C-alpha positions as a printed Julia matrix, in Angstrom:
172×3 Matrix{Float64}:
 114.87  187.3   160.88
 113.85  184.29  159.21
 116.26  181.02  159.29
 116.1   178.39  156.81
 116.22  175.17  158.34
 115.72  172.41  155.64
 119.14  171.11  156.77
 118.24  169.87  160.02
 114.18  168.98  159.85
 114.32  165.69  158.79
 117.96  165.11  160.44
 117.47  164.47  164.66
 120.37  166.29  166.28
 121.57  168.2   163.12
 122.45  171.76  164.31
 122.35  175.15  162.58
 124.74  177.81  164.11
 123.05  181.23  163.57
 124.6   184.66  163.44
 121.98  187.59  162.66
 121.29  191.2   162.94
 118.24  192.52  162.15
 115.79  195.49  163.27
 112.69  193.83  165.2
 109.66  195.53  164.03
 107.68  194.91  167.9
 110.69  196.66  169.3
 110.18  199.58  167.17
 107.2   201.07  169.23
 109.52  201.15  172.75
 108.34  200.05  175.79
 106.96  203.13  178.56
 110.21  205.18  178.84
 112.43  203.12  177.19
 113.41  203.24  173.11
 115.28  200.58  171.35
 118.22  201.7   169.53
 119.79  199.51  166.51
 119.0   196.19  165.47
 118.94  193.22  167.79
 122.05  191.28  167.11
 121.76  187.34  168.26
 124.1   184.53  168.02
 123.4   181.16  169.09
 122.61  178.04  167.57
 119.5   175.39  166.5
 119.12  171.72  167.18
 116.76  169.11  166.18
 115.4   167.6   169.58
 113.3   164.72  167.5
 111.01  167.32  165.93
 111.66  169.95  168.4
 113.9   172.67  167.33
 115.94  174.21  170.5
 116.75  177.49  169.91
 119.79  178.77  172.38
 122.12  181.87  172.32
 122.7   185.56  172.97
 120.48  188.01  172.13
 122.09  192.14  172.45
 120.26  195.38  171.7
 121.17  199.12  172.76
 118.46  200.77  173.93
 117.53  204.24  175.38
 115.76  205.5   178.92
 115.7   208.1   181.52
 117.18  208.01  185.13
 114.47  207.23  187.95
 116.27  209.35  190.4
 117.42  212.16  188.7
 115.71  212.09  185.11
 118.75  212.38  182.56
 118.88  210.01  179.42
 120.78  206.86  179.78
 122.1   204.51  176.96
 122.4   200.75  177.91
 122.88  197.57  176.31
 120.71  194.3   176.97
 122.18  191.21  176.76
 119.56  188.05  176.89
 120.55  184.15  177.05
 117.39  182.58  174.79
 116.81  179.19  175.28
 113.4   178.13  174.06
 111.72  174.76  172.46
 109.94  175.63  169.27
 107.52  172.96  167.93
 105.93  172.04  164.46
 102.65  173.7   163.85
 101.2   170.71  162.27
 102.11  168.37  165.8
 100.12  171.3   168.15
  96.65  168.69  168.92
  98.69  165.81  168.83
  98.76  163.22  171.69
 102.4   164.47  172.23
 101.53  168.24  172.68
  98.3   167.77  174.46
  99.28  169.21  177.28
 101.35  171.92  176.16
 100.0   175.31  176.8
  98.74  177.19  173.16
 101.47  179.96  173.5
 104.7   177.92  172.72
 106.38  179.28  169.67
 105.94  177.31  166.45
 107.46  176.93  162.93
 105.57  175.34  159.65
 107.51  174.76  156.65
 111.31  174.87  156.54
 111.72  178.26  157.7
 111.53  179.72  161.22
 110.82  183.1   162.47
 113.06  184.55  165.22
 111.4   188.05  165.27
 108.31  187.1   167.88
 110.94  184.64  169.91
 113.5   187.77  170.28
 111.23  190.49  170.54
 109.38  188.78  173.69
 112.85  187.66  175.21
 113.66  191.04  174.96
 110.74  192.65  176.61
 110.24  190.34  179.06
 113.7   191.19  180.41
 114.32  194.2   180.14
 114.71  196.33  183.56
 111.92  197.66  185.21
 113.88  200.6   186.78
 117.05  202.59  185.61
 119.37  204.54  187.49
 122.46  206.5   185.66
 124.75  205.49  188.61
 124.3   203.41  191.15
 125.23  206.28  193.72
 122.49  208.34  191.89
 121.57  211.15  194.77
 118.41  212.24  192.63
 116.64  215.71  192.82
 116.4   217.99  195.44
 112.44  217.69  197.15
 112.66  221.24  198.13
 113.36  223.02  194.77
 113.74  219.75  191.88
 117.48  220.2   191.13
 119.86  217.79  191.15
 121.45  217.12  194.6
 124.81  216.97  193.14
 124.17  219.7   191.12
 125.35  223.62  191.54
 121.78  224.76  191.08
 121.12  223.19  194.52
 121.04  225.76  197.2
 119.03  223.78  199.47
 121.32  221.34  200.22
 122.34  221.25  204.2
 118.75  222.79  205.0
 116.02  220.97  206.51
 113.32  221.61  205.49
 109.83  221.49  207.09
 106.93  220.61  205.47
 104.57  223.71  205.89
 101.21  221.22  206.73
 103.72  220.61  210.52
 104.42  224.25  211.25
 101.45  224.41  213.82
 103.93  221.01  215.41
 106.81  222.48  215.28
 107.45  223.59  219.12
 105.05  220.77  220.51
 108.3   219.37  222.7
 109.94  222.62  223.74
C-alpha cells in the first residue's frame, strides 16, 4: 500500500484520510498455525506533526487457525488500532532524532509505505492461543476424541495411569 503524501509534507497539520485494501506480502507466509486470509483492509488517517507523519486508524484481516483444546479450524477476524510516528529518512542522525532508537518506521520522498507498518501491527498482535469456544472441553486423554463428542466412550471413567497401579491399594 503506498500513500502519496505531497499534500501534507510541506503543510504542518495537513491531514490525509486513508481508506485501503490491499494483500500484505509478509502476511502471506502465516505465522506457526495461523494463515492470513484476504487482504488487510485499514482505515485511518495521516497528519503532519512538524515533519513527523502520525499514522492512526484501524487495521482488519481474516485469518485462519486451529483450536488449542480440541484441534478443529477456526476463522477469526483481527482488528488492530495503529498509531505510530513515522519520520523522514533524511532527519534519522540529526540532533532531533539522536536518541531515537534505529527501528522507527521512515518515509523518503512523497510517498509512504504502509505494508511493513501493517504487517508488524498485525503480527505483533495477533493471539498467541485460540480456542473455538470459550467453553471448549478439548479431547479426551484416555482415547483423543472430543469430550463432547459421540466417539467418547470414556467419558464418566477414571482412569488410572498404568505407571500407579503398583499404588493403587496403598490406603486400604
Amino acid at each position: 500500500m503506498k500513500l502519496d503524501i505531497t499534500s501534507i509534507i510541506k503543510n504542518n497539520g495537513g491531514t490525509i484520510a486513508v481508506q485501503a485494501q490491499d494483500t500484505l506480502e509478509d502476511l502471506k507466509t502465516g505465522l506457526g498455525a495461523v494463515s492470513f486470509k484476504g487482504p488487510v483492509e485499514f482505515s485511518g488517517s495521516v497528519v503532519n506533526n512538524n515533519g513527523m507523519l502520525i499514522l492512526q486508524g484501524l487495521a482488519k484481516v481474516d485469518y485462519e487457525t486451529f483450536c488449542d483444546r480440541c484441534g478443529k479450524r477456526i476463522e477469526r477476524e483481527l482488528a488492530v488500532n495503529i498509531d505510530e510516528g513515522i519520520i523522514e529518512k533524511s532527519r534519522i542522525g540529526d540532533d532531533i532524532t539522536e536518541d531515537i532508537d534505529d527501528d522507527r518506521f521512515t518515509f523518503s520522498g512523497n510517498t509512504l509505505e504502509l505494508d511493513r507498518i501493517l504487517a508488524d501491527y498485525i503480527l505483533t498482535n495477533t493471539p498467541m492461543s485460540h480456542k473455538c469456544r470459550e467453553d471448549c472441553p478439548g479431547l479426551c486423554l484416555e482415547c483423543g476424541a472430543e469430550i463432547d463428542g459421540e466417539s467418547c466412550i470414556c467419558s464418566g471413567t477414571n482412569p488410572v495411569d498404568s505407571r500407579f497401579d503398583a499404588l493403587k491399594g496403598f490406603f486400604d
